Amino acid sequence: DVYIRNKVPNLPDCTKLAGGGWKLVRHVPAGKTWHPARDQLRGIQQYGKKGTTRSLAPWSVRFDTVRFNEFMFATGDCKKWLVAKRYSVLGWYSSKKRRVESSSRIGRLHSLRWTRRKGKAADPKITLGPRQLLYAAGGSRRSTSLLQSHHGAGVYVRQKVTFVRDCSKLMGGGWTLVRHTPAGYHWHPAVDQLRGTASYGRKGTATSGWAWSVPFSGLNFNQFMFATGDCKKWIVSDKPAVLSWYNNGRRDVLKSSSNSNAHKIRWHRRKAMKSDPLITLRDARSAKVRSEWLYLGGGRHLGTSILRNHVGANVFIRMKDVVDCATRRGRGWIHVRHVPAGLSWHPAKDYLNGTATYGKPSDKLSAPAWSIAFNAKRVKEFLFASGDCSQWLVAPRKSVLGWYSGSARVIKTSSRHRTAYKARWYRRKGQWTDPWITTTDFKRAKVGDGNILYAAGGIVAGSATVQHHGGADVFIRY
């Protein structure tokens, strides 16, 4: 007599490996041929009849629409396996080191060299070590020893939930998340140099698995915060310190995860480098600083270890409701006039002679318009500033007072030029909207750039500074 049977091995359940929660999406049985798939693990192919790790024929289900952030590649008997983040497996690379979360060989973070090349149906080639292939495709017949001796191989996916702090509550809170890049090998795709014009991706959260950005150029804000996804590394700086041009320039930092005091750090924001600014926790040219980069654009792949180790990176903005521009321009300044964000300029009609009084004085940017009396004859200097401090100028009294119409007036220093220069302003008798104080010649001033820093009479014209830069303020120094 002759008997035959299909003996099905009693295989363990791999879905419980490395914390569990796995879903089997692709299987190849023991044999001398790898997965038939040619989608390079994009999850867009479906073939065979969905089965289990004991199935005698290869099968695959689509998983391109499944929400997941980790892959596991395992032999049928679960003795050989590894876990890797989705971003480590996908992407294009040739014999490059890719991050592995854990494996049957090493129970901690480590790296292995894999290959995933465009147009190569057999890729990616995922290995556990030398001559230990755990995944290949396109029906490849190479390196199938593990398939034959360990009952085939499977591909698993899962969404691993990472619990992180809420960065929006740091430093008093009030932060709005406007840009995010996930853990991976690439920085923010944006090339707007943090002007806030870039818009891409579906708006998500601080730990989303995709890059996204919303426009924020039209929002009122005066501070940036750059933070890792887990909030362990972060830095807060004023908007003007970030949005100007500098090459290894020392920039003011209010506070960071590594220094609770105000300090300076060297960063880059160069006109020709669309991937700038480069925002770091230590001087940008420091030999060891790549593990402490907090912002870079252009999808650059340099210094990305911090993204993989700290759940990506985020950009937050806020309008800190405190007028403090004068403290950065030296001592002795007195806050004498304020107009909040809105559509009109200062209500005053005193030509800056110091006689207009209205409202209730406050150090809050959101406070209604107010003005206090001051002795214009004793004033030595005026400071005019936008609410977010991004635009400002200091001028002597004789430049501001007196009657003039389009004549050049001396500006001691400004957000436009650090050294003295002249700009043409207007202060005409009978014109209650005067004086018009600008960082450049009034007729050349670009309203949308916030170059106009003072106008009066409640006029609406030229009020972009008030609308988009948090209002405007006047300070004096005797």
CSV table of C-alpha atoms in Angstrom, one decimal:
chain,number,residue,atom,x,y,z
A,1,ASP,CA,0.0,0.0,0.0
A,2,VAL,CA,1.0,3.6,-0.7
A,3,TYR,CA,-0.2,6.5,1.4
A,4,ILE,CA,0.3,10.3,0.9
A,5,ARG,CA,-0.5,13.3,3.0
A,6,ASN,CA,0.1,17.0,3.2
A,7,LYS,CA,1.7,17.4,6.5
A,8,VAL,CA,1.2,20.9,7.9
A,9,PRO,CA,3.8,22.0,10.4
A,10,ASN,CA,2.7,23.3,13.7
A,11,LEU,CA,4.1,26.8,13.5
A,12,PRO,CA,4.1,29.5,16.2
A,13,ASP,CA,2.2,32.8,15.9
A,14,CYS,CA,4.6,35.5,14.8
A,15,THR,CA,2.0,38.3,15.3
A,16,LYS,CA,3.0,38.3,19.0
A,17,LEU,CA,6.7,39.0,18.4
A,18,ALA,CA,8.2,42.3,19.5
A,19,GLY,CA,5.2,43.5,21.4
A,20,GLY,CA,2.5,42.1,19.1
A,21,GLY,CA,-0.2,43.9,17.1
A,22,TRP,CA,1.1,42.6,13.7
A,23,LYS,CA,-1.0,41.9,10.6
A,24,LEU,CA,0.3,39.4,8.1
A,25,VAL,CA,0.0,40.9,4.6
A,26,ARG,CA,2.3,38.8,2.4
A,27,HIS,CA,3.5,35.2,2.5
A,28,VAL,CA,5.8,32.9,0.5
A,29,PRO,CA,6.0,29.2,1.4
A,30,ALA,CA,9.1,27.1,1.8
A,31,GLY,CA,10.9,26.6,-1.5
A,32,LYS,CA,13.4,28.0,-3.9
A,33,THR,CA,11.5,31.1,-5.1
A,34,TRP,CA,10.9,34.4,-3.3
A,35,HIS,CA,7.8,36.5,-3.3
A,36,PRO,CA,6.2,37.0,-6.8
A,37,ALA,CA,5.4,40.7,-5.9
A,38,ARG,CA,7.0,43.4,-8.1
A,39,ASP,CA,5.7,46.5,-6.2
A,40,GLN,CA,8.9,47.0,-4.1
A,41,LEU,CA,6.8,46.7,-0.9
A,42,ARG,CA,4.5,49.6,-1.8
A,43,GLY,CA,1.6,47.3,-1.0
A,44,ILE,CA,-0.2,47.7,-4.3
A,45,GLN,CA,-0.2,44.1,-5.4
A,46,GLN,CA,-2.7,41.4,-4.5
A,47,TYR,CA,-2.4,37.8,-5.6
A,48,GLY,CA,-3.3,34.3,-4.5
A,49,LYS,CA,-5.8,33.4,-1.9
A,50,LYS,CA,-5.3,35.1,1.5
A,51,GLY,CA,-4.1,32.5,3.9
A,52,THR,CA,-1.7,32.0,6.8
A,53,THR,CA,1.9,31.3,7.4
A,54,ARG,CA,1.2,27.6,6.7
A,55,SER,CA,-0.3,28.3,3.2
A,56,LEU,CA,1.4,26.2,0.5
A,57,ALA,CA,1.1,28.9,-2.2
A,58,PRO,CA,2.3,32.5,-2.1
A,59,TRP,CA,-0.3,35.2,-1.5
A,60,SER,CA,-0.4,39.0,-0.8
A,61,VAL,CA,-3.1,41.5,0.1
A,62,ARG,CA,-3.0,45.2,-0.6
A,63,PHE,CA,-1.7,47.3,2.3
A,64,ASP,CA,-1.1,50.7,0.6
A,65,THR,CA,-4.2,52.1,2.3
A,66,VAL,CA,-3.5,50.5,5.7
A,67,ARG,CA,-2.2,52.8,8.4
A,68,PHE,CA,1.1,51.5,9.6
A,69,ASN,CA,4.5,52.7,10.6
A,70,GLU,CA,6.5,49.5,11.1
A,71,PHE,CA,7.3,46.4,9.1
A,72,MET,CA,8.3,43.0,10.4
A,73,PHE,CA,10.0,40.4,8.2
A,74,ALA,CA,9.9,36.9,9.7
A,75,THR,CA,10.5,33.3,8.7
A,76,GLY,CA,7.5,31.0,8.9
A,77,ASP,CA,8.7,29.4,12.2
A,78,CYS,CA,9.3,32.9,13.7
A,79,LYS,CA,12.9,32.0,14.6
A,80,LYS,CA,14.4,34.7,12.3
A,81,TRP,CA,12.9,38.1,12.3
A,82,LEU,CA,13.5,41.9,12.3
A,83,VAL,CA,11.4,45.0,12.9
A,84,ALA,CA,12.1,48.2,11.0
A,85,LYS,CA,10.3,51.5,10.6
A,86,ARG,CA,8.3,52.1,7.4
A,87,TYR,CA,10.7,54.9,6.4
A,88,SER,CA,13.7,52.6,6.9
A,89,VAL,CA,12.3,50.1,4.4
A,90,LEU,CA,10.9,52.5,1.8
A,91,GLY,CA,12.9,55.1,-0.1
A,92,TRP,CA,15.7,54.5,-2.6
A,93,TYR,CA,19.0,53.2,-1.5
A,94,SER,CA,21.8,50.8,-2.6
A,95,SER,CA,23.7,48.9,0.0
A,96,LYS,CA,23.1,51.7,2.5
A,97,LYS,CA,22.8,51.4,6.3
A,98,ARG,CA,19.1,51.4,7.4
A,99,ARG,CA,17.9,51.5,10.9
A,100,VAL,CA,16.5,48.3,12.5
A,101,GLU,CA,14.5,48.6,15.7
A,102,SER,CA,15.2,45.1,16.9
A,103,SER,CA,15.7,41.6,15.5
A,104,SER,CA,16.1,38.0,16.5
A,105,ARG,CA,19.9,38.6,16.5
A,106,ILE,CA,20.1,41.9,18.3
A,107,GLY,CA,17.4,43.1,20.7
A,108,ARG,CA,18.1,46.8,20.3
A,109,LEU,CA,18.6,49.5,17.7
A,110,HIS,CA,21.2,48.8,15.1
A,111,SER,CA,21.8,49.2,11.4
A,112,LEU,CA,22.0,46.8,8.4
A,113,ARG,CA,22.9,47.4,4.8
A,114,TRP,CA,20.0,46.9,2.4
A,115,THR,CA,19.1,47.6,-1.2
A,116,ARG,CA,16.0,49.2,-2.8
A,117,ARG,CA,16.7,50.5,-6.3
A,118,LYS,CA,14.3,52.1,-8.7
A,119,GLY,CA,13.2,49.6,-11.4
A,120,LYS,CA,14.5,46.5,-9.7
A,121,ALA,CA,11.6,44.2,-9.2
A,122,ALA,CA,13.5,41.9,-6.9
A,123,ASP,CA,14.1,44.8,-4.4
A,124,PRO,CA,14.1,45.5,-1.6
A,125,LYS,CA,16.5,43.0,-0.3
A,126,ILE,CA,16.1,42.9,3.5
A,127,THR,CA,18.7,40.9,5.3
A,128,LEU,CA,19.1,39.8,8.9
A,129,GLY,CA,22.9,39.5,8.5
A,130,PRO,CA,25.4,38.0,6.0
A,131,ARG,CA,23.7,35.5,3.7
A,132,GLN,CA,20.4,35.7,5.8
A,133,LEU,CA,17.9,37.1,3.4
A,134,LEU,CA,14.4,37.8,4.9
A,135,TYR,CA,12.8,39.4,1.9
A,136,ALA,CA,13.3,39.5,-1.8
A,137,ALA,CA,10.7,39.6,-4.6
A,138,GLY,CA,10.1,39.3,-8.3
A,139,GLY,CA,10.3,35.6,-8.0
A,140,SER,CA,14.0,35.7,-7.4
A,141,ARG,CA,15.7,32.4,-6.8
A,142,ARG,CA,18.8,33.8,-5.0
A,143,SER,CA,19.6,33.2,-1.3
A,144,THR,CA,16.6,31.0,-0.5
A,145,SER,CA,18.2,29.0,2.3
A,146,LEU,CA,16.1,30.6,5.0
A,147,LEU,CA,12.9,29.9,3.0
A,148,GLN,CA,13.7,26.2,2.7
A,149,SER,CA,14.9,25.6,6.3
A,150,HIS,CA,12.5,27.9,8.2
A,151,HIS,CA,9.1,27.2,6.5
A,152,GLY,CA,8.9,30.2,4.2
A,153,ALA,CA,8.7,33.9,5.1
A,154,GLY,CA,6.1,36.6,5.8
A,155,VAL,CA,5.7,40.4,5.8
A,156,TYR,CA,3.8,42.0,8.7
A,157,VAL,CA,2.8,45.6,9.3
A,158,ARG,CA,1.5,47.4,12.4
A,159,GLN,CA,0.8,50.9,13.6
A,160,LYS,CA,2.9,51.4,16.7
A,161,VAL,CA,1.5,54.2,18.9
A,162,THR,CA,4.2,56.4,20.5
A,163,PHE,CA,3.0,58.6,23.4
A,164,VAL,CA,4.8,61.9,23.5
A,165,ARG,CA,4.5,65.2,25.4
A,166,ASP,CA,2.4,68.0,24.0
A,167,CYS,CA,4.9,70.6,22.9
A,168,SER,CA,2.3,73.3,22.5
A,169,LYS,CA,2.3,73.8,26.3
A,170,LEU,CA,6.0,74.5,26.6
A,171,MET,CA,7.1,78.0,27.8
A,172,GLY,CA,3.6,79.1,28.8
A,173,GLY,CA,1.8,77.5,25.9
A,174,GLY,CA,-0.2,79.2,23.2
A,175,TRP,CA,1.8,77.6,20.3
A,176,THR,CA,0.3,76.7,16.9
A,177,LEU,CA,1.8,73.8,15.0
A,178,VAL,CA,2.4,74.9,11.3
A,179,ARG,CA,4.9,72.5,9.9
A,180,HIS,CA,5.9,68.9,10.5
A,181,THR,CA,8.4,66.3,9.1
A,182,PRO,CA,8.1,62.7,10.3
A,183,ALA,CA,10.8,60.4,11.6
A,184,GLY,CA,13.0,59.3,8.6
A,185,TYR,CA,15.8,60.3,6.4
A,186,HIS,CA,14.6,63.6,5.0
A,187,TRP,CA,14.1,67.1,6.5
A,188,HIS,CA,11.1,69.4,5.7
A,189,PRO,CA,10.3,69.6,2.0
A,190,ALA,CA,9.7,73.4,2.2
A,191,VAL,CA,12.0,75.8,0.3
A,192,ASP,CA,10.3,79.0,1.5
A,193,GLN,CA,13.1,79.7,4.1
A,194,LEU,CA,10.4,79.8,6.8
A,195,ARG,CA,8.5,82.7,5.2
A,196,GLY,CA,5.4,80.6,5.8
A,197,THR,CA,4.3,80.4,2.1
A,198,ALA,CA,4.8,76.6,1.6
A,199,SER,CA,1.7,74.4,1.7
A,200,TYR,CA,1.8,70.7,1.2
A,201,GLY,CA,0.5,67.4,2.6
A,202,ARG,CA,-2.7,66.9,4.6
A,203,LYS,CA,-2.6,68.8,7.8
A,204,GLY,CA,-1.8,66.3,10.6
A,205,THR,CA,-0.3,66.3,14.1
A,206,ALA,CA,3.1,66.6,15.7
A,207,THR,CA,3.7,62.8,15.2
A,208,SER,CA,2.1,62.3,11.7
A,209,GLY,CA,3.7,59.8,9.5
A,210,TRP,CA,3.9,62.3,6.6
A,211,ALA,CA,5.4,65.7,6.0
A,212,TRP,CA,2.9,68.6,6.0
A,213,SER,CA,2.9,72.4,6.2
A,214,VAL,CA,0.2,75.1,6.3
A,215,PRO,CA,0.7,78.7,5.2
A,216,PHE,CA,1.4,81.1,8.1
A,217,SER,CA,2.9,84.2,6.4
A,218,GLY,CA,-0.4,86.0,6.9
A,219,LEU,CA,-0.7,85.1,10.6
A,220,ASN,CA,0.2,87.4,13.5
A,221,PHE,CA,3.1,85.9,15.5
A,222,ASN,CA,6.3,87.1,17.1
A,223,GLN,CA,8.0,83.8,18.2
A,224,PHE,CA,9.1,80.5,16.7
A,225,MET,CA,9.6,77.2,18.5
A,226,PHE,CA,11.5,74.4,16.8
A,227,ALA,CA,11.0,71.0,18.5
A,228,THR,CA,11.5,67.3,18.0
A,229,GLY,CA,8.4,65.2,17.9
A,230,ASP,CA,8.9,63.9,21.4
A,231,CYS,CA,9.6,67.4,22.8
A,232,LYS,CA,12.9,66.3,24.3
A,233,LYS,CA,14.8,68.9,22.2
A,234,TRP,CA,13.5,72.3,21.5
A,235,ILE,CA,14.4,76.0,21.1
A,236,VAL,CA,12.4,79.3,21.2
A,237,SER,CA,13.5,82.4,19.4
A,238,ASP,CA,11.9,85.7,18.4
A,239,LYS,CA,10.7,86.0,14.8
A,240,PRO,CA,13.2,88.7,13.9
A,241,ALA,CA,16.1,86.5,15.1
A,242,VAL,CA,15.0,83.8,12.7
A,243,LEU,CA,13.8,85.8,9.6
A,244,SER,CA,16.8,87.8,8.5
A,245,TRP,CA,19.9,87.0,6.4
A,246,TYR,CA,22.9,85.5,8.2
A,247,ASN,CA,25.8,83.1,7.5
A,248,ASN,CA,27.0,81.6,10.7
A,249,GLY,CA,25.6,84.6,12.5
A,250,ARG,CA,25.0,84.8,16.2
A,251,ARG,CA,21.2,84.7,16.8
A,252,ASP,CA,19.3,85.5,20.0
A,253,VAL,CA,17.7,82.5,21.6
A,254,LEU,CA,15.2,83.0,24.5
A,255,LYS,CA,15.3,79.5,25.9
A,256,SER,CA,16.0,76.0,24.9
A,257,SER,CA,15.9,72.4,26.2
A,258,SER,CA,19.7,72.7,26.9
A,259,ASN,CA,19.8,76.2,28.3
A,260,SER,CA,17.1,77.9,30.3
A,261,ASN,CA,18.7,81.3,30.0
A,262,ALA,CA,18.7,83.7,27.0
A,263,HIS,CA,21.8,83.0,24.9
A,264,LYS,CA,23.1,83.2,21.3
A,265,ILE,CA,23.7,80.4,18.8
A,266,ARG,CA,25.3,80.6,15.3
A,267,TRP,CA,22.9,79.6,12.6
A,268,HIS,CA,22.6,80.0,8.8
A,269,ARG,CA,19.9,81.6,6.6
A,270,ARG,CA,21.5,82.5,3.3
A,271,LYS,CA,19.6,83.9,0.3
A,272,ALA,CA,21.0,81.4,-2.1
A,273,MET,CA,20.4,78.3,0.1
A,274,LYS,CA,16.7,77.5,-0.3
A,275,SER,CA,17.0,74.7,2.3
A,276,ASP,CA,18.0,77.3,5.0
A,277,PRO,CA,17.6,78.3,7.7
A,278,LEU,CA,19.6,75.7,9.6
A,279,ILE,CA,18.4,76.0,13.2
A,280,THR,CA,20.5,74.1,15.8
A,281,LEU,CA,20.8,73.7,19.5
A,282,ARG,CA,24.5,74.5,19.3
A,283,ASP,CA,26.6,76.5,16.9
A,284,ALA,CA,25.8,75.2,13.4
A,285,ARG,CA,29.5,74.6,12.5
A,286,SER,CA,30.2,72.6,15.6
A,287,ALA,CA,31.6,69.2,14.7
A,288,LYS,CA,29.1,67.4,16.9
A,289,VAL,CA,26.0,69.4,16.2
A,290,ARG,CA,24.4,67.2,13.5
A,291,SER,CA,22.6,65.2,16.2
A,292,GLU,CA,21.1,68.5,17.4
A,293,TRP,CA,19.7,70.0,14.3
A,294,LEU,CA,16.1,71.2,14.7
A,295,TYR,CA,15.2,72.7,11.3
A,296,LEU,CA,16.4,72.3,7.8
A,297,GLY,CA,14.4,72.5,4.5
A,298,GLY,CA,14.6,71.3,1.0
A,299,GLY,CA,14.1,67.7,1.9
A,300,ARG,CA,17.8,67.5,2.7
A,301,HIS,CA,19.1,64.2,4.1
A,302,LEU,CA,22.0,65.6,6.2
A,303,GLY,CA,21.8,65.4,10.0
A,304,THR,CA,18.6,63.3,10.1
A,305,SER,CA,19.5,61.0,13.0
A,306,ILE,CA,17.6,63.4,15.3
A,307,LEU,CA,14.5,62.8,13.3
A,308,ARG,CA,14.7,59.0,13.6
A,309,ASN,CA,15.6,59.2,17.3
A,310,HIS,CA,13.0,61.7,18.4
A,311,VAL,CA,9.9,61.1,16.3
A,312,GLY,CA,10.5,63.8,13.6
A,313,ALA,CA,10.5,67.6,14.0
A,314,ASN,CA,8.0,70.4,14.2
A,315,VAL,CA,7.7,74.2,13.7
A,316,PHE,CA,5.4,76.1,16.1
A,317,ILE,CA,4.5,79.8,16.1
A,318,ARG,CA,2.7,82.1,18.6
A,319,MET,CA,2.0,85.7,19.3
A,320,LYS,CA,3.4,86.3,22.8
A,321,ASP,CA,1.0,89.0,24.2
A,322,VAL,CA,3.7,91.2,25.6
A,323,VAL,CA,5.3,94.3,24.2
A,324,ASP,CA,9.1,93.9,24.8
A,325,CYS,CA,10.8,95.2,21.6
A,326,ALA,CA,12.4,98.1,23.5
A,327,THR,CA,14.3,95.9,25.9
A,328,ARG,CA,16.4,94.7,22.9
A,329,ARG,CA,17.3,98.2,21.9
A,330,GLY,CA,19.0,99.2,25.2
A,331,ARG,CA,17.8,100.7,28.4
A,332,GLY,CA,15.7,103.7,29.3
A,333,TRP,CA,12.9,103.3,26.9
A,334,ILE,CA,9.4,104.5,27.9
A,335,HIS,CA,6.4,103.0,26.1
A,336,VAL,CA,4.1,105.9,25.2
A,337,ARG,CA,1.8,104.8,22.4
A,338,HIS,CA,0.2,101.6,21.1
A,339,VAL,CA,-2.2,100.3,18.5
A,340,PRO,CA,-3.2,96.6,18.3
A,341,ALA,CA,-3.4,94.4,15.3
A,342,GLY,CA,-6.2,95.6,13.1
A,343,LEU,CA,-7.1,97.8,10.1
A,344,SER,CA,-6.3,101.3,11.3
A,345,TRP,CA,-3.3,103.3,12.6
A,346,HIS,CA,-2.9,105.3,15.9
A,347,PRO,CA,-6.0,107.5,16.6
A,348,ALA,CA,-3.7,110.3,17.8
A,349,LYS,CA,-3.7,113.7,15.9
A,350,ASP,CA,-0.9,115.4,17.8
A,351,TYR,CA,1.9,115.0,15.3
A,352,LEU,CA,3.8,113.1,18.0
A,353,ASN,CA,4.1,116.2,20.2
A,354,GLY,CA,3.1,114.1,23.2
A,355,THR,CA,-0.3,115.7,23.9
A,356,ALA,CA,-2.7,112.9,22.9
A,357,THR,CA,-4.0,110.8,25.7
A,358,TYR,CA,-6.5,108.0,25.4
A,359,GLY,CA,-7.1,104.4,26.4
A,360,LYS,CA,-5.6,102.5,29.3
A,361,PRO,CA,-1.8,101.8,29.1
A,362,SER,CA,-0.9,98.2,28.9
A,363,ASP,CA,2.1,95.9,28.0
A,364,LYS,CA,-0.2,93.5,26.2
A,365,LEU,CA,-0.1,93.5,22.4
A,366,SER,CA,-3.8,92.8,22.3
A,367,ALA,CA,-4.7,95.8,24.4
A,368,PRO,CA,-6.9,98.5,22.7
A,369,ALA,CA,-5.2,101.6,21.3
A,370,TRP,CA,-3.8,103.9,24.0
A,371,SER,CA,-1.5,106.9,24.4
A,372,ILE,CA,0.1,108.8,27.3
A,373,ALA,CA,1.4,112.3,27.4
A,374,PHE,CA,5.1,112.9,27.2
A,375,ASN,CA,7.4,116.0,27.0
A,376,ALA,CA,8.5,116.0,23.4
A,377,LYS,CA,11.0,118.8,24.0
A,378,ARG,CA,13.0,116.5,26.3
A,379,VAL,CA,12.9,113.4,24.1
A,380,LYS,CA,16.3,112.4,22.8
A,381,GLU,CA,15.3,109.4,20.7
A,382,PHE,CA,12.2,107.7,19.4
A,383,LEU,CA,11.8,104.0,18.8
A,384,PHE,CA,9.1,102.8,16.4
A,385,ALA,CA,8.4,99.1,16.2
A,386,SER,CA,5.9,96.6,14.8
A,387,GLY,CA,4.2,94.4,17.5
A,388,ASP,CA,6.1,91.4,16.5
A,389,CYS,CA,9.4,93.4,16.6
A,390,SER,CA,10.4,92.3,13.1
A,391,GLN,CA,10.4,95.9,11.9
A,392,TRP,CA,11.8,98.8,13.9
A,393,LEU,CA,13.9,101.9,13.8
A,394,VAL,CA,15.5,104.4,16.2
A,395,ALA,CA,15.6,108.1,15.2
A,396,PRO,CA,16.7,111.3,17.1
A,397,ARG,CA,14.1,113.8,18.1
A,398,LYS,CA,15.1,116.3,15.4
A,399,SER,CA,14.5,113.7,12.7
A,400,VAL,CA,11.0,113.0,13.8
A,401,LEU,CA,9.7,116.5,14.9
A,402,GLY,CA,9.8,119.6,12.8
A,403,TRP,CA,7.9,120.2,9.5
A,404,TYR,CA,8.9,118.4,6.4
A,405,SER,CA,7.5,116.9,3.2
A,406,GLY,CA,9.5,114.1,1.6
A,407,SER,CA,12.8,115.4,3.0
A,408,ALA,CA,15.6,113.0,4.1
A,409,ARG,CA,15.6,112.3,7.8
A,410,VAL,CA,18.3,110.5,9.8
A,411,ILE,CA,17.7,107.0,11.1
A,412,LYS,CA,20.3,105.9,13.7
A,413,THR,CA,19.7,102.2,13.3
A,414,SER,CA,16.8,99.9,12.2
A,415,SER,CA,15.8,96.4,11.3
A,416,ARG,CA,16.9,97.3,7.8
A,417,HIS,CA,20.3,98.8,8.5
A,418,ARG,CA,22.4,98.6,11.6
A,419,THR,CA,24.3,101.8,10.8
A,420,ALA,CA,22.9,105.3,10.3
A,421,TYR,CA,21.3,106.2,7.1
A,422,LYS,CA,18.5,108.5,5.8
A,423,ALA,CA,14.9,108.0,4.6
A,424,ARG,CA,12.3,110.5,3.2
A,425,TRP,CA,9.3,111.0,5.5
A,426,TYR,CA,6.3,113.4,5.8
A,427,ARG,CA,5.2,115.6,8.7
A,428,ARG,CA,3.0,118.4,7.2
A,429,LYS,CA,0.9,121.0,8.9
A,430,GLY,CA,-2.8,120.2,8.7
A,431,GLN,CA,-2.2,116.5,7.9
A,432,TRP,CA,-3.5,114.7,10.9
A,433,THR,CA,-2.3,111.4,9.6
A,434,ASP,CA,1.3,112.6,9.8
A,435,PRO,CA,4.1,111.9,10.5
A,436,TRP,CA,4.6,108.9,8.2
A,437,ILE,CA,7.6,107.1,9.6
A,438,THR,CA,9.1,104.3,7.4
A,439,THR,CA,12.3,102.2,7.4
A,440,THR,CA,12.9,103.3,3.8
A,441,ASP,CA,11.8,106.3,1.7
A,442,PHE,CA,8.1,106.7,2.1
A,443,LYS,CA,7.3,106.5,-1.6
A,444,ARG,CA,9.4,103.3,-1.9
A,445,ALA,CA,8.0,101.6,1.2
A,446,LYS,CA,6.4,98.3,0.4
A,447,VAL,CA,3.2,98.3,2.4
A,448,GLY,CA,3.1,94.5,2.6
A,449,ASP,CA,6.6,94.2,4.0
A,450,GLY,CA,5.7,96.2,7.1
A,451,ASN,CA,8.1,99.1,6.2
A,452,ILE,CA,5.6,101.7,7.5
A,453,LEU,CA,6.0,102.0,11.3
A,454,TYR,CA,3.9,105.1,12.2
A,455,ALA,CA,0.9,106.8,10.9
A,456,ALA,CA,-2.0,108.5,12.8
A,457,GLY,CA,-5.5,109.8,12.6
A,458,GLY,CA,-6.9,106.3,12.5
A,459,ILE,CA,-6.1,106.1,8.8
A,460,VAL,CA,-6.5,102.7,7.2
A,461,ALA,CA,-4.1,103.3,4.3
A,462,GLY,CA,-0.7,101.5,4.7
A,463,SER,CA,-1.9,99.5,7.7
A,464,ALA,CA,-0.3,96.2,6.6
A,465,THR,CA,2.1,96.5,9.5
A,466,VAL,CA,-0.7,96.8,11.9
A,467,GLN,CA,-2.7,94.0,10.3
A,468,HIS,CA,0.1,91.4,9.8
A,469,HIS,CA,2.8,92.3,12.3
A,470,GLY,CA,0.8,92.5,15.6
A,471,GLY,CA,0.1,96.2,15.7
A,472,ALA,CA,2.6,99.0,16.3
A,473,ASP,CA,4.3,100.8,19.2
A,474,VAL,CA,6.1,104.0,20.0
A,475,PHE,CA,8.8,104.3,22.7
A,476,ILE,CA,10.8,107.4,23.8
A,477,ARG,CA,14.0,107.9,25.6
A,478,TYR,CA,14.9,111.1,27.5
